[in-house]
Amino acid sequence: GQQLNQSPQSMFIQEGEDVSMNCTSSSIFNTWLWYKQDPGEGPVLLIALYKAGELTSNGRLTAQFGITRKDSFLNISASIPSDVGIYFCAGQIQGAQKLVFGQGTRLTINP
Amino acid sequence: GAGVSQSPSNKVTEKGKDVELRCDPISGHTALYWYRQSLGQGLEFLIYFQGNSAPDKSGLPSDRFSAERTGGSVSTLTIQRTQQEDSAVYLCASSLEFWGRNGYTFGSGTRLTVV
């Protein structure tokens, strides 16, 4: 069954706005990853997090590994048109051998 | 190769036909995964290969779906007697470590349309 709850499912924003999305679970995670998928392409890794409380940035993107190890968020500052796409969280549950993925957040930007 | 390569990129098939989708992972990556993504949906896990271990087939939706990985490299996902609900993008990914600590690298997918 679904082990990751990603929200929101979709976002419609104006160019220049900041964006925030998150993933939560009832399970404890050892690793959190954030991916972006452009139309017609496979997901591409944006940020990887390995420790509870870790805050990592990649340009205008910032992600954090929640203190409880059961959640993570991704922020995008000053959005631009090329930020459009689907963002997926993913993580390795403690004791598991493969990643689990969230359902994705579809980001649409109005110019 | 430099990335994960999938072929064909698009496939249109008639209902009831069999199809084979190919994935060529990054050289040296021991783990290989297949996912399915229906229109506008998330990633549905299908099957996972790790080295010489028995594959994790827990995500295959029916016995019409099968996959093999020859020589620890190229993988083929086969769908027999295709149905319209099989229409989706099939994504392959590979990783260096067995559980992908540094994430998976995805291919661009095969878009399957069953008519």
PDB file of C-alpha atoms in Angstrom:
ATOM      1  CA  GLY A   1       0.000   0.000   0.000  1.00  0.00           C
ATOM      2  CA  GLN A   2       0.892   3.678  -0.112  1.00  0.00           C
ATOM      3  CA  GLN A   3       3.644   4.368   2.405  1.00  0.00           C
ATOM      4  CA  LEU A   4       4.322   8.000   1.508  1.00  0.00           C
ATOM      5  CA  ASN A   5       1.791  10.810   1.525  1.00  0.00           C
ATOM      6  CA  GLN A   6       2.911  13.663  -0.722  1.00  0.00           C
ATOM      7  CA  SER A   7       1.090  16.979  -0.804  1.00  0.00           C
ATOM      8  CA  PRO A   8      -0.166  18.956  -2.460  1.00  0.00           C
ATOM      9  CA  GLN A   9      -1.054  16.862  -5.499  1.00  0.00           C
ATOM     10  CA  SER A  10      -0.945  19.925  -7.723  1.00  0.00           C
ATOM     11  CA  MET A  11      -0.012  23.588  -7.504  1.00  0.00           C
ATOM     12  CA  PHE A  12      -0.830  26.515  -9.765  1.00  0.00           C
ATOM     13  CA  ILE A  13       1.332  29.541  -9.028  1.00  0.00           C
ATOM     14  CA  GLN A  14       2.567  32.775 -10.555  1.00  0.00           C
ATOM     15  CA  GLU A  15       6.112  33.114 -11.783  1.00  0.00           C
ATOM     16  CA  GLY A  16       8.307  34.451  -9.010  1.00  0.00           C
ATOM     17  CA  GLU A  17       6.348  32.873  -6.171  1.00  0.00           C
ATOM     18  CA  ASP A  18       7.880  30.482  -3.677  1.00  0.00           C
ATOM     19  CA  VAL A  19       6.723  26.858  -3.592  1.00  0.00           C
ATOM     20  CA  SER A  20       6.564  24.364  -0.756  1.00  0.00           C
ATOM     21  CA  MET A  21       5.666  20.683  -0.853  1.00  0.00           C
ATOM     22  CA  ASN A  22       6.109  17.860   1.613  1.00  0.00           C
ATOM     23  CA  CYS A  23       5.991  14.151   2.212  1.00  0.00           C
ATOM     24  CA  THR A  24       4.960  12.353   5.363  1.00  0.00           C
ATOM     25  CA  SER A  25       4.854   8.752   6.459  1.00  0.00           C
ATOM     26  CA  SER A  26       4.123   6.611   9.476  1.00  0.00           C
ATOM     27  CA  SER A  27       7.411   4.792   8.840  1.00  0.00           C
ATOM     28  CA  ILE A  28      10.928   5.854   9.797  1.00  0.00           C
ATOM     29  CA  PHE A  29      13.205   6.699   6.878  1.00  0.00           C
ATOM     30  CA  ASN A  30      16.985   6.476   6.569  1.00  0.00           C
ATOM     31  CA  THR A  31      17.151   8.530   3.380  1.00  0.00           C
ATOM     32  CA  TRP A  32      14.961  11.113   1.660  1.00  0.00           C
ATOM     33  CA  LEU A  33      15.324  12.029  -1.992  1.00  0.00           C
ATOM     34  CA  TRP A  34      13.579  14.596  -4.165  1.00  0.00           C
ATOM     35  CA  TYR A  35      13.157  14.126  -7.916  1.00  0.00           C
ATOM     36  CA  LYS A  36      11.798  16.262 -10.739  1.00  0.00           C
ATOM     37  CA  GLN A  37      10.197  14.844 -13.863  1.00  0.00           C
ATOM     38  CA  ASP A  38       9.933  16.914 -17.029  1.00  0.00           C
ATOM     39  CA  PRO A  39       7.331  15.943 -19.662  1.00  0.00           C
ATOM     40  CA  GLY A  40       8.437  12.924 -21.678  1.00  0.00           C
ATOM     41  CA  GLU A  41      11.424  12.241 -19.462  1.00  0.00           C
ATOM     42  CA  GLY A  42      12.280  10.087 -16.483  1.00  0.00           C
ATOM     43  CA  PRO A  43      12.624  11.608 -13.000  1.00  0.00           C
ATOM     44  CA  VAL A  44      15.936  13.303 -12.248  1.00  0.00           C
ATOM     45  CA  LEU A  45      17.438  13.500  -8.767  1.00  0.00           C
ATOM     46  CA  LEU A  46      17.468  17.013  -7.287  1.00  0.00           C
ATOM     47  CA  ILE A  47      18.491  16.605  -3.645  1.00  0.00           C
ATOM     48  CA  ALA A  48      19.438  13.713  -1.363  1.00  0.00           C
ATOM     49  CA  LEU A  49      19.196  13.836   2.460  1.00  0.00           C
ATOM     50  CA  TYR A  50      20.796  11.341   4.822  1.00  0.00           C
ATOM     51  CA  LYS A  51      20.470  12.632   8.393  1.00  0.00           C
ATOM     52  CA  ALA A  52      17.566  13.702  10.540  1.00  0.00           C
ATOM     53  CA  GLY A  53      17.422  17.481  10.635  1.00  0.00           C
ATOM     54  CA  GLU A  54      19.659  17.859   7.578  1.00  0.00           C
ATOM     55  CA  LEU A  55      18.923  20.948   5.499  1.00  0.00           C
ATOM     56  CA  THR A  56      20.370  20.941   1.980  1.00  0.00           C
ATOM     57  CA  SER A  57      20.190  23.474  -0.834  1.00  0.00           C
ATOM     58  CA  ASN A  58      20.678  23.154  -4.566  1.00  0.00           C
ATOM     59  CA  GLY A  59      20.387  26.605  -6.112  1.00  0.00           C
ATOM     60  CA  ARG A  60      16.859  27.851  -5.493  1.00  0.00           C
ATOM     61  CA  LEU A  61      15.823  24.496  -4.037  1.00  0.00           C
ATOM     62  CA  THR A  62      16.008  23.668  -0.348  1.00  0.00           C
ATOM     63  CA  ALA A  63      15.013  20.385   1.245  1.00  0.00           C
ATOM     64  CA  GLN A  64      14.988  19.132   4.816  1.00  0.00           C
ATOM     65  CA  PHE A  65      14.999  15.704   6.452  1.00  0.00           C
ATOM     66  CA  GLY A  66      12.487  15.904   9.286  1.00  0.00           C
ATOM     67  CA  ILE A  67      13.639  15.478  12.870  1.00  0.00           C
ATOM     68  CA  THR A  68      11.207  12.618  13.424  1.00  0.00           C
ATOM     69  CA  ARG A  69      12.629  10.897  10.297  1.00  0.00           C
ATOM     70  CA  LYS A  70       9.069  10.509   9.063  1.00  0.00           C
ATOM     71  CA  ASP A  71       8.817  13.556   6.846  1.00  0.00           C
ATOM     72  CA  SER A  72      10.613  15.847   4.427  1.00  0.00           C
ATOM     73  CA  PHE A  73       9.849  19.076   2.624  1.00  0.00           C
ATOM     74  CA  LEU A  74      11.066  20.751  -0.551  1.00  0.00           C
ATOM     75  CA  ASN A  75      10.975  24.504  -1.100  1.00  0.00           C
ATOM     76  CA  ILE A  76      11.548  26.301  -4.380  1.00  0.00           C
ATOM     77  CA  SER A  77      12.205  30.018  -4.182  1.00  0.00           C
ATOM     78  CA  ALA A  78      11.406  32.602  -6.867  1.00  0.00           C
ATOM     79  CA  SER A  79       9.896  30.099  -9.297  1.00  0.00           C
ATOM     80  CA  ILE A  80      10.679  30.335 -13.006  1.00  0.00           C
ATOM     81  CA  PRO A  81       8.962  28.696 -16.004  1.00  0.00           C
ATOM     82  CA  SER A  82      11.455  25.828 -16.213  1.00  0.00           C
ATOM     83  CA  ASP A  83      10.418  24.708 -12.709  1.00  0.00           C
ATOM     84  CA  VAL A  84       7.243  23.287 -14.263  1.00  0.00           C
ATOM     85  CA  GLY A  85       7.012  19.526 -13.895  1.00  0.00           C
ATOM     86  CA  ILE A  86       6.179  16.775 -11.450  1.00  0.00           C
ATOM     87  CA  TYR A  87       8.139  16.580  -8.208  1.00  0.00           C
ATOM     88  CA  PHE A  88       8.470  13.261  -6.410  1.00  0.00           C
ATOM     89  CA  CYS A  89       9.717  12.527  -2.954  1.00  0.00           C
ATOM     90  CA  ALA A  90      11.290   9.137  -2.339  1.00  0.00           C
ATOM     91  CA  GLY A  91      12.836   7.455   0.618  1.00  0.00           C
ATOM     92  CA  GLN A  92      14.363   4.327   2.008  1.00  0.00           C
ATOM     93  CA  ILE A  93      12.353   2.942   4.887  1.00  0.00           C
ATOM     94  CA  GLN A  94      14.490   1.549   7.684  1.00  0.00           C
ATOM     95  CA  GLY A  95      15.076  -2.123   6.945  1.00  0.00           C
ATOM     96  CA  ALA A  96      13.757  -2.013   3.389  1.00  0.00           C
ATOM     97  CA  GLN A  97      15.747  -2.781   0.263  1.00  0.00           C
ATOM     98  CA  LYS A  98      14.214  -0.378  -2.213  1.00  0.00           C
ATOM     99  CA  LEU A  99      12.967   3.178  -2.359  1.00  0.00           C
ATOM    100  CA  VAL A 100       9.323   4.104  -1.987  1.00  0.00           C
ATOM    101  CA  PHE A 101       7.952   7.033  -3.970  1.00  0.00           C
ATOM    102  CA  GLY A 102       5.322   9.639  -3.238  1.00  0.00           C
ATOM    103  CA  GLN A 103       2.475  10.236  -5.662  1.00  0.00           C
ATOM    104  CA  GLY A 104       4.028  13.432  -6.986  1.00  0.00           C
ATOM    105  CA  THR A 105       3.243  17.144  -6.952  1.00  0.00           C
ATOM    106  CA  ARG A 106       2.432  18.646 -10.350  1.00  0.00           C
ATOM    107  CA  LEU A 107       3.672  22.231 -10.535  1.00  0.00           C
ATOM    108  CA  THR A 108       2.177  24.640 -13.068  1.00  0.00           C
ATOM    109  CA  ILE A 109       3.459  28.206 -13.392  1.00  0.00           C
ATOM    110  CA  ASN A 110       1.514  31.064 -14.904  1.00  0.00           C
ATOM    111  CA  PRO A 111       3.800  33.634 -16.524  1.00  0.00           C
TER     112      PRO A 111
ATOM    113  CA  GLY B   1      26.667   3.965 -21.327  1.00  0.00           C
ATOM    114  CA  ALA B   2      26.358   7.393 -19.813  1.00  0.00           C
ATOM    115  CA  GLY B   3      22.739   6.946 -18.826  1.00  0.00           C
ATOM    116  CA  VAL B   4      19.936   4.423 -18.650  1.00  0.00           C
ATOM    117  CA  SER B   5      18.733   3.631 -22.143  1.00  0.00           C
ATOM    118  CA  GLN B   6      15.241   2.343 -22.890  1.00  0.00           C
ATOM    119  CA  SER B   7      13.788   1.127 -26.154  1.00  0.00           C
ATOM    120  CA  PRO B   8      11.547   1.620 -27.908  1.00  0.00           C
ATOM    121  CA  SER B   9      10.636   5.122 -26.752  1.00  0.00           C
ATOM    122  CA  ASN B  10       7.095   4.621 -28.015  1.00  0.00           C
ATOM    123  CA  LYS B  11       5.147   1.470 -28.758  1.00  0.00           C
ATOM    124  CA  VAL B  12       1.623   1.119 -30.081  1.00  0.00           C
ATOM    125  CA  THR B  13       0.231  -2.399 -30.034  1.00  0.00           C
ATOM    126  CA  GLU B  14      -3.051  -4.119 -30.571  1.00  0.00           C
ATOM    127  CA  LYS B  15      -4.931  -5.576 -27.658  1.00  0.00           C
ATOM    128  CA  GLY B  16      -3.960  -9.200 -27.149  1.00  0.00           C
ATOM    129  CA  LYS B  17      -0.459  -8.898 -28.615  1.00  0.00           C
ATOM    130  CA  ASP B  18       2.727  -9.465 -26.634  1.00  0.00           C
ATOM    131  CA  VAL B  19       5.283  -6.673 -26.186  1.00  0.00           C
ATOM    132  CA  GLU B  20       8.882  -6.548 -25.033  1.00  0.00           C
ATOM    133  CA  LEU B  21      10.437  -3.449 -23.504  1.00  0.00           C
ATOM    134  CA  ARG B  22      14.183  -3.177 -23.160  1.00  0.00           C
ATOM    135  CA  CYS B  23      16.358  -1.454 -20.573  1.00  0.00           C
ATOM    136  CA  ASP B  24      20.109  -0.977 -20.756  1.00  0.00           C
ATOM    137  CA  PRO B  25      21.312   0.230 -17.330  1.00  0.00           C
ATOM    138  CA  ILE B  26      24.378   2.285 -16.494  1.00  0.00           C
ATOM    139  CA  SER B  27      27.475   0.126 -16.740  1.00  0.00           C
ATOM    140  CA  GLY B  28      28.459  -1.223 -13.336  1.00  0.00           C
ATOM    141  CA  HIS B  29      25.099  -0.593 -11.677  1.00  0.00           C
ATOM    142  CA  THR B  30      24.130  -3.751  -9.855  1.00  0.00           C
ATOM    143  CA  ALA B  31      20.505  -2.922  -9.169  1.00  0.00           C
ATOM    144  CA  LEU B  32      17.788  -2.476 -11.816  1.00  0.00           C
ATOM    145  CA  TYR B  33      14.171  -1.474 -11.310  1.00  0.00           C
ATOM    146  CA  TRP B  34      11.038  -1.297 -13.425  1.00  0.00           C
ATOM    147  CA  TYR B  35       8.246   1.150 -12.659  1.00  0.00           C
ATOM    148  CA  ARG B  36       4.970   1.942 -14.385  1.00  0.00           C
ATOM    149  CA  GLN B  37       3.500   5.427 -14.583  1.00  0.00           C
ATOM    150  CA  SER B  38      -0.063   5.822 -15.749  1.00  0.00           C
ATOM    151  CA  LEU B  39      -1.159   9.172 -17.187  1.00  0.00           C
ATOM    152  CA  GLY B  40      -0.640  11.886 -14.592  1.00  0.00           C
ATOM    153  CA  GLN B  41      -0.012   9.356 -11.842  1.00  0.00           C
ATOM    154  CA  GLY B  42       2.838   8.402  -9.565  1.00  0.00           C
ATOM    155  CA  LEU B  43       5.384   5.634  -9.928  1.00  0.00           C
ATOM    156  CA  GLU B  44       4.121   2.099  -9.463  1.00  0.00           C
ATOM    157  CA  PHE B  45       6.874  -0.382  -8.570  1.00  0.00           C
ATOM    158  CA  LEU B  46       6.905  -3.519 -10.727  1.00  0.00           C
ATOM    159  CA  ILE B  47      10.099  -5.525 -10.223  1.00  0.00           C
ATOM    160  CA  TYR B  48      13.643  -5.178  -8.872  1.00  0.00           C
ATOM    161  CA  PHE B  49      16.847  -7.044  -9.737  1.00  0.00           C
ATOM    162  CA  GLN B  50      19.918  -6.996  -7.518  1.00  0.00           C
ATOM    163  CA  GLY B  51      23.030  -8.788  -8.719  1.00  0.00           C
ATOM    164  CA  ASN B  52      22.558 -12.549  -8.719  1.00  0.00           C
ATOM    165  CA  SER B  53      19.820 -12.519  -6.090  1.00  0.00           C
ATOM    166  CA  ALA B  54      16.294 -13.638  -6.859  1.00  0.00           C
ATOM    167  CA  PRO B  55      14.334 -10.661  -8.213  1.00  0.00           C
ATOM    168  CA  ASP B  56      11.686  -8.925  -6.128  1.00  0.00           C
ATOM    169  CA  LYS B  57       8.571  -9.454  -8.253  1.00  0.00           C
ATOM    170  CA  SER B  58       6.124  -8.213  -5.657  1.00  0.00           C
ATOM    171  CA  GLY B  59       4.878  -5.327  -7.800  1.00  0.00           C
ATOM    172  CA  LEU B  60       3.975  -7.224 -10.961  1.00  0.00           C
ATOM    173  CA  PRO B  61       0.228  -6.683 -11.437  1.00  0.00           C
ATOM    174  CA  SER B  62      -0.561 -10.039 -13.050  1.00  0.00           C
ATOM    175  CA  ASP B  63       1.044 -13.169 -14.458  1.00  0.00           C
ATOM    176  CA  ARG B  64       0.948 -11.539 -17.894  1.00  0.00           C
ATOM    177  CA  PHE B  65       3.927  -9.477 -16.763  1.00  0.00           C
ATOM    178  CA  SER B  66       7.419 -10.918 -16.530  1.00  0.00           C
ATOM    179  CA  ALA B  67      10.961  -9.608 -16.637  1.00  0.00           C
ATOM    180  CA  GLU B  68      14.426 -10.973 -16.928  1.00  0.00           C
ATOM    181  CA  ARG B  69      17.888  -9.580 -16.637  1.00  0.00           C
ATOM    182  CA  THR B  70      20.556 -11.305 -18.651  1.00  0.00           C
ATOM    183  CA  GLY B  71      24.197 -11.314 -17.568  1.00  0.00           C
ATOM    184  CA  GLY B  72      23.489  -8.805 -14.840  1.00  0.00           C
ATOM    185  CA  SER B  73      23.046  -6.043 -17.391  1.00  0.00           C
ATOM    186  CA  VAL B  74      20.253  -5.617 -19.953  1.00  0.00           C
ATOM    187  CA  SER B  75      16.699  -6.262 -18.804  1.00  0.00           C
ATOM    188  CA  THR B  76      13.567  -7.052 -20.767  1.00  0.00           C
ATOM    189  CA  LEU B  77      10.039  -6.510 -19.463  1.00  0.00           C
ATOM    190  CA  THR B  78       7.492  -8.648 -21.290  1.00  0.00           C
ATOM    191  CA  ILE B  79       3.761  -8.101 -21.248  1.00  0.00           C
ATOM    192  CA  GLN B  80       1.717 -10.925 -22.723  1.00  0.00           C
ATOM    193  CA  ARG B  81      -1.790 -10.571 -24.142  1.00  0.00           C
ATOM    194  CA  THR B  82      -1.767  -6.821 -23.632  1.00  0.00           C
ATOM    195  CA  GLN B  83      -4.881  -5.086 -22.350  1.00  0.00           C
ATOM    196  CA  GLN B  84      -5.894  -1.439 -22.672  1.00  0.00           C
ATOM    197  CA  GLU B  85      -5.244  -0.879 -18.968  1.00  0.00           C
ATOM    198  CA  ASP B  86      -1.587  -1.738 -19.632  1.00  0.00           C
ATOM    199  CA  SER B  87      -1.219   1.585 -21.466  1.00  0.00           C
ATOM    200  CA  ALA B  88       1.294   3.634 -19.506  1.00  0.00           C
ATOM    201  CA  VAL B  89       4.879   4.831 -19.464  1.00  0.00           C
ATOM    202  CA  TYR B  90       7.236   2.087 -18.335  1.00  0.00           C
ATOM    203  CA  LEU B  91      10.312   3.477 -16.605  1.00  0.00           C
ATOM    204  CA  CYS B  92      13.524   1.627 -15.913  1.00  0.00           C
ATOM    205  CA  ALA B  93      16.087   2.767 -13.356  1.00  0.00           C
ATOM    206  CA  SER B  94      19.415   1.523 -12.096  1.00  0.00           C
ATOM    207  CA  SER B  95      21.573   2.181  -9.060  1.00  0.00           C
ATOM    208  CA  LEU B  96      25.090   1.404  -7.938  1.00  0.00           C
ATOM    209  CA  GLU B  97      24.132   0.234  -4.454  1.00  0.00           C
ATOM    210  CA  PHE B  98      21.543  -2.403  -3.749  1.00  0.00           C
ATOM    211  CA  TRP B  99      19.110   0.038  -2.226  1.00  0.00           C
ATOM    212  CA  GLY B 100      20.098   3.143  -4.093  1.00  0.00           C
ATOM    213  CA  ARG B 101      21.468   5.351  -1.331  1.00  0.00           C
ATOM    214  CA  ASN B 102      22.424   7.910  -3.921  1.00  0.00           C
ATOM    215  CA  GLY B 103      19.146   7.545  -5.690  1.00  0.00           C
ATOM    216  CA  TYR B 104      18.145   5.780  -8.839  1.00  0.00           C
ATOM    217  CA  THR B 105      19.008   6.964 -12.339  1.00  0.00           C
ATOM    218  CA  PHE B 106      15.969   6.710 -14.571  1.00  0.00           C
ATOM    219  CA  GLY B 107      15.687   6.215 -18.291  1.00  0.00           C
ATOM    220  CA  SER B 108      13.300   8.290 -20.383  1.00  0.00           C
ATOM    221  CA  GLY B 109      10.745   5.510 -20.446  1.00  0.00           C
ATOM    222  CA  THR B 110       8.762   3.584 -23.018  1.00  0.00           C
ATOM    223  CA  ARG B 111       5.288   4.938 -23.702  1.00  0.00           C
ATOM    224  CA  LEU B 112       3.049   1.943 -24.370  1.00  0.00           C
ATOM    225  CA  THR B 113      -0.326   2.426 -25.982  1.00  0.00           C
ATOM    226  CA  VAL B 114      -2.644  -0.556 -26.354  1.00  0.00           C
ATOM    227  CA  VAL B 115      -5.387   0.001 -28.919  1.00  0.00           C
TER     228      VAL B 115
END
